[in-house]
Coordinates of C-alpha atoms and ligand atoms in Angstrom, one line a residue:
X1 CA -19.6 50.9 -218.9
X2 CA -17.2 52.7 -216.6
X3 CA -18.2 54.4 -213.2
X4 CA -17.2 58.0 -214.2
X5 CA -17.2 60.1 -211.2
X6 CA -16.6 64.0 -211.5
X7 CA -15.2 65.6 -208.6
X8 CA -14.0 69.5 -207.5
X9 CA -10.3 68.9 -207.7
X10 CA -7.7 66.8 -207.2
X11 CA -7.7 65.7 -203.5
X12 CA -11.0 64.9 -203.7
X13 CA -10.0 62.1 -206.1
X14 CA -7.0 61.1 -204.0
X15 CA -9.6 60.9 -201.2
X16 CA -11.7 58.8 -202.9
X17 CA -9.4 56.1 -204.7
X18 CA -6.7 56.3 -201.3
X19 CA -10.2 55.0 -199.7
X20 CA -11.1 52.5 -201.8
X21 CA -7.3 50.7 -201.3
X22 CA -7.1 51.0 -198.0
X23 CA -10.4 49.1 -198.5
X24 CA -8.5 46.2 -200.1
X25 CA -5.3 46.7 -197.8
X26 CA -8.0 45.7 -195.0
X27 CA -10.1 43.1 -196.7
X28 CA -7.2 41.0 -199.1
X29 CA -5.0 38.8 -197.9
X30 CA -2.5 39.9 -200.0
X31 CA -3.5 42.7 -201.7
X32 CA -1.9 43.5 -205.0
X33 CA -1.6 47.4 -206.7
X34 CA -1.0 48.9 -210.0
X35 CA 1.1 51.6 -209.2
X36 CA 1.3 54.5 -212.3
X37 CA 3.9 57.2 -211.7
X38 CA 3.3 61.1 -213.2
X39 CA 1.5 63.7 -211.7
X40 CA -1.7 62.4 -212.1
X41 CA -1.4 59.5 -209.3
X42 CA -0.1 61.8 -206.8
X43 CA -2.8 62.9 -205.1
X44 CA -4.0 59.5 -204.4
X45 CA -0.3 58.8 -203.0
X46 CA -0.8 61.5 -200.9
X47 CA -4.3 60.8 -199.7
X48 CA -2.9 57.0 -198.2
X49 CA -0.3 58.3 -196.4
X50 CA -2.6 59.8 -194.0
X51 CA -4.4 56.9 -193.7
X52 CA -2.4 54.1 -193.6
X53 CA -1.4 54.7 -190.1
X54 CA -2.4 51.4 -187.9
X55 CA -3.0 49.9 -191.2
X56 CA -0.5 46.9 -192.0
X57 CA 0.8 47.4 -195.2
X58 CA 3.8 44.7 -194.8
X59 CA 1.8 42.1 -196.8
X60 CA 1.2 44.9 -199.6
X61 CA 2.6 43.7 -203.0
X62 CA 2.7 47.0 -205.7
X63 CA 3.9 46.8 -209.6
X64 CA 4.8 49.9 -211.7
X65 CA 3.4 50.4 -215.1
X66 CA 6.6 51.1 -217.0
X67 CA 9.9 52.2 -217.2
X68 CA 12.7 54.3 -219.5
X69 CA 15.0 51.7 -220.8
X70 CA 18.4 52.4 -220.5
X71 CA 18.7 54.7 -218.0
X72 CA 20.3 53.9 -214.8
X73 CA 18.3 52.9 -212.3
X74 CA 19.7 55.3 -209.7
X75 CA 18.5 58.6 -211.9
X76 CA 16.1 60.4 -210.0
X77 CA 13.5 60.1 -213.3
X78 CA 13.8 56.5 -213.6
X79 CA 10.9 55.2 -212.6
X80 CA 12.7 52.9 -209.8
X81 CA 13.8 56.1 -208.3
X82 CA 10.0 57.5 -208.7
X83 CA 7.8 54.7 -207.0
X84 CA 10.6 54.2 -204.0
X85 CA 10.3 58.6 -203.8
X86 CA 6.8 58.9 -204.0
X87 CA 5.0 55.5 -203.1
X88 CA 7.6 53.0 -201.0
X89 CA 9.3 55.5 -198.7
X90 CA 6.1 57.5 -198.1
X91 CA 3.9 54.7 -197.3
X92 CA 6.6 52.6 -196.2
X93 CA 6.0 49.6 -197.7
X94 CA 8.7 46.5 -198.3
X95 CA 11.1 47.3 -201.3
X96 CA 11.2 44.1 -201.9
X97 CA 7.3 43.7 -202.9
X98 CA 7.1 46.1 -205.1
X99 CA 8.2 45.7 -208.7
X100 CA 9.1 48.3 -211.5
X101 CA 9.9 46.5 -214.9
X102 CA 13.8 46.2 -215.6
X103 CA 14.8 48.7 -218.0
X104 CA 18.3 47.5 -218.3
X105 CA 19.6 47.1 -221.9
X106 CA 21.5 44.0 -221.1
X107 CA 18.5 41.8 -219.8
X108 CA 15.5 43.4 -222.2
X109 CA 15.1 41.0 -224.3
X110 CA 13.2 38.8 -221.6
X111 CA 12.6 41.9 -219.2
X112 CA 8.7 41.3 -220.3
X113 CA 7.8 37.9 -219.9
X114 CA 9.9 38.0 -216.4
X115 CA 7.8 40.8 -215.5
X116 CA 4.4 39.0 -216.7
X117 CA 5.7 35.9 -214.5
X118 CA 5.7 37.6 -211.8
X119 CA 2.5 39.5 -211.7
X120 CA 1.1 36.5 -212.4
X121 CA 2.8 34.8 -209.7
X122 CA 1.6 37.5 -207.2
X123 CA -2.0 36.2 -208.3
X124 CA -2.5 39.3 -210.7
X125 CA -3.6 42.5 -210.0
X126 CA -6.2 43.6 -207.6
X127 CA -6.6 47.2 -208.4
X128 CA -4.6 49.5 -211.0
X129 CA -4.4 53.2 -210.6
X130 CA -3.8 55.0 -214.2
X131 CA -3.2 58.1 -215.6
X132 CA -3.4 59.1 -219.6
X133 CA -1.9 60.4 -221.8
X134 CA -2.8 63.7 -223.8
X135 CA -2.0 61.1 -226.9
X136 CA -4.7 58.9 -225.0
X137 CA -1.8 56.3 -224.0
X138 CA -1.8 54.4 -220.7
X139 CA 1.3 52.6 -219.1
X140 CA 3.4 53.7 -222.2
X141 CA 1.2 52.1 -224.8
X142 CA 1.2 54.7 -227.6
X143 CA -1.5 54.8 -230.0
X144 CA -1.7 52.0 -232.2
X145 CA -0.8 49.8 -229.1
X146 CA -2.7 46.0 -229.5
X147 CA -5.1 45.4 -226.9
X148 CA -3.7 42.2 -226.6
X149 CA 0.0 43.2 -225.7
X150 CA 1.9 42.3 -222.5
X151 CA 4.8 44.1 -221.2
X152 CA 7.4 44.9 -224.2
X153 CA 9.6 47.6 -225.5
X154 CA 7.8 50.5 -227.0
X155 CA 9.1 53.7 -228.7
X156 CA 8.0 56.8 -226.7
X157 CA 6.2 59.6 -229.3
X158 CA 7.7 62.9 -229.2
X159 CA 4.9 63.9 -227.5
X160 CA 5.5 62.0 -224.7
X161 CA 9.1 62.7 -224.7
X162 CA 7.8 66.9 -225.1
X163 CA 5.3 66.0 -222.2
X164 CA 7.4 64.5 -220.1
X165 CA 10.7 66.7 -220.3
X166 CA 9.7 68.9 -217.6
X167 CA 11.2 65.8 -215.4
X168 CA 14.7 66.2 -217.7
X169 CA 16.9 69.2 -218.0
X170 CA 16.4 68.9 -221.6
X171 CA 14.2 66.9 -224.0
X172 CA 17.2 65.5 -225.5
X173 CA 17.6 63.8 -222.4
X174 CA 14.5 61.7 -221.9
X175 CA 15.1 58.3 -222.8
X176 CA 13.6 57.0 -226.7
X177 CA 12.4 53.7 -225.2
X178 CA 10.2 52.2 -222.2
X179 CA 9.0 48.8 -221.2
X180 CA 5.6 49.1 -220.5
X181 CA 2.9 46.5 -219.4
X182 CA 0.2 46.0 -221.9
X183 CA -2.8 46.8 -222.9
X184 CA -3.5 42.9 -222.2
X185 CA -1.3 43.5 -219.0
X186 CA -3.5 46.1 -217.6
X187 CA -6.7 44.4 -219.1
X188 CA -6.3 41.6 -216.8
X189 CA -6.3 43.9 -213.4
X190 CA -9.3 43.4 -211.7
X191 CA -10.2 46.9 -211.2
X192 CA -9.1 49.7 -213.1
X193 CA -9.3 53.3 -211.9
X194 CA -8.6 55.9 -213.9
X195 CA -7.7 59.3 -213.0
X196 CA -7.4 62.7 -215.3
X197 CA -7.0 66.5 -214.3
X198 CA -6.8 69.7 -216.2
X199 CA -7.9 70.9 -219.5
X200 CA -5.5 69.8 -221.3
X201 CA -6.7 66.0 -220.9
X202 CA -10.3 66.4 -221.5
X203 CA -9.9 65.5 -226.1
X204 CA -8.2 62.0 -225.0
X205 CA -10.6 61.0 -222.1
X206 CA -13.5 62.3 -224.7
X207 CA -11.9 60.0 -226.9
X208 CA -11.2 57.2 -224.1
X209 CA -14.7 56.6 -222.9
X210 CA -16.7 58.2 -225.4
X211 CA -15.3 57.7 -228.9
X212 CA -15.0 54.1 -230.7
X213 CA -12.3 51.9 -229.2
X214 CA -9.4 51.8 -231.1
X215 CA -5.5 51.3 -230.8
X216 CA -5.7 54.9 -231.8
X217 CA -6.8 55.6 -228.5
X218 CA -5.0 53.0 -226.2
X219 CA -7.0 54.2 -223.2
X220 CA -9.8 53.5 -224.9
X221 CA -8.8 49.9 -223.9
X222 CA -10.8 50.5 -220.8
X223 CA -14.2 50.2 -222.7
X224 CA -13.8 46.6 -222.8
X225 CA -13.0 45.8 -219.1
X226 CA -16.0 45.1 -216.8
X227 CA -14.8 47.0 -213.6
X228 CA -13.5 50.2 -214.3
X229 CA -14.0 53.8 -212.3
X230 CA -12.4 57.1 -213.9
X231 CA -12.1 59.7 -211.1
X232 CA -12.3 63.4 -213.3
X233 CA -12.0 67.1 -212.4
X234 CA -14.4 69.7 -213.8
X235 CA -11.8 70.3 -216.3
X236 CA -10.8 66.6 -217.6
X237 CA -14.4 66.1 -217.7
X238 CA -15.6 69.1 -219.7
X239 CA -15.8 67.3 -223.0
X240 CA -17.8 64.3 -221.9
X241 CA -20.7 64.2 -224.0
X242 CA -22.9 62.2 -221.1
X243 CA -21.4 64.2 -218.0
X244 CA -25.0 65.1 -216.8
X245 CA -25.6 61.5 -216.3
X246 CA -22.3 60.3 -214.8
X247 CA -23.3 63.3 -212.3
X248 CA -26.8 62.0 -211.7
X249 CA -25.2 58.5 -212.0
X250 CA -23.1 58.7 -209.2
X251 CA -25.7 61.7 -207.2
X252 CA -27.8 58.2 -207.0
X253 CA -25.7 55.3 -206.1
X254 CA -27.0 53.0 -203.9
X255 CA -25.3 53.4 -200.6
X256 CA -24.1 49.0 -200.6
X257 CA -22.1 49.8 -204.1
X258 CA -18.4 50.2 -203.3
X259 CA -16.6 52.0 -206.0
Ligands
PGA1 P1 0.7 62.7 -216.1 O1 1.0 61.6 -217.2 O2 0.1 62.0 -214.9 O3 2.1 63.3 -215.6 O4 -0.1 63.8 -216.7 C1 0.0 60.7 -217.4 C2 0.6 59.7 -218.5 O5 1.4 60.1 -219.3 O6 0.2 58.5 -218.5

């Protein structure tokens, strides 16, 4: 089963995870991340760049979850713009090694398997950071997502679009479509981590680790992986029907277990 660990807030998390990669920045030739983009990863974001001084990061490959399709990739929403804001200025790693999916209309039809090429020609993923969804999704695998699928077109929910137009002046103007790595996609990372803050996640990471696992609940994908660690606040954790044992769990992890 997942390693669910419950901390007191959010840089706590980013501490924790930011740790665990500069771990793998230290230790891998050429180490490869899952980069997610929302609020949830940010903390972890932030946590690196204070420690990735006298760390060489040159050899650092990174490869985005998803991305609106159609929008230009100069908008400071796309997802382009996000990861090079928030993850390749910041930490200052090499443009040219980290990948978002291609959103463009013109080239979509074969934007996936290109994409799956060249994961798999970085040697796959070492470790991907998530978030979810209030639906449950990950990437931009809505419910009803196969577990099986690689990195396609989806239609966002109006949820998502709602959830996410707080980045838009207007709902109208977040995009219908994304091209999102799979469920299979992220399935095949070595090591997932999952992250959740707030109330208002705590029904779809119930759902997630807890519940059956179903297309209903993409995240709920994760069940079926054999390394995965979900990194919770108080709040995101509050419905977890085993909490007291993630907490005595974790209280009593042998001190030679990594995360
Ligand atoms: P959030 O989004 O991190 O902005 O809450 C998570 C997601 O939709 O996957």
């Amino acid at each position: 089963m997942a390693e669910v660990v419950i901390v007191e807030n959010r840089s706590v998390a980013g501490a924790l995870v930011a740790d665990e990669i500069v771990r793998l920045i230290d230790t891998i030739p050429e180490p490869v991340l899952g980069l997610a983009t929302g609020s949830t990863p940010l903390p972890v974001y932030e946590a690196l760049r204070e420690r990735l001084d006298g760390h060489d990061v040159s050899h650092l490959r990174g490869f985005a979850l998803d991305e609106y399709v159609g929008i230009d990739p100069a908008h400071p929403e796309s997802y382009r713009s996000v990861i090079t804001r928030e993850v390749i200025e910041p930490l200052g790693l090499d443009p040219e090694l980290v990948r978002v999916p291609n959103g463009a209309v013109e080239t979509i039809e074969h934007a996936g398997d290109d994409y799956e090429k060249a994961i798999a020609d970085a040697g796959g993923v070492d470790l991907q950071i998530l978030g979810i969804g209030t639906d449950g999704h990950i990437g931009f695998n809505e419910p009803g997502s196969s577990f099986a699928s690689s990195t396609r077109i989806k239609t966002l929910t109006q949820q998502t679009r709602e959830d996410n137009a707080r980045f838009f002046d207007s709902i109208h103007d977040v995009p219908q479509h994304c091209i999102t790595q799979g469920l299979g996609t992220i399935l095949r990372a070595r090591h997932l981590v999952l992250l959740a803050f707030g109330e208002g996640k705590a029904d779809a990471v119930a759902a997630a680790l807890e519940g059956p696992v179903s297309a209903m609940v993409p995240a709920s994908a994760v069940q079926l992986h054999a390394h995965v660690t979900v990194v919770l606040d108080e709040a995101a954790a509050s419905k977890l029907r085993l909490a007291d044992y993630y907490r005595y769990t974790y209280a009593n992890k042998p001190a030679w277990q990594g995360l």
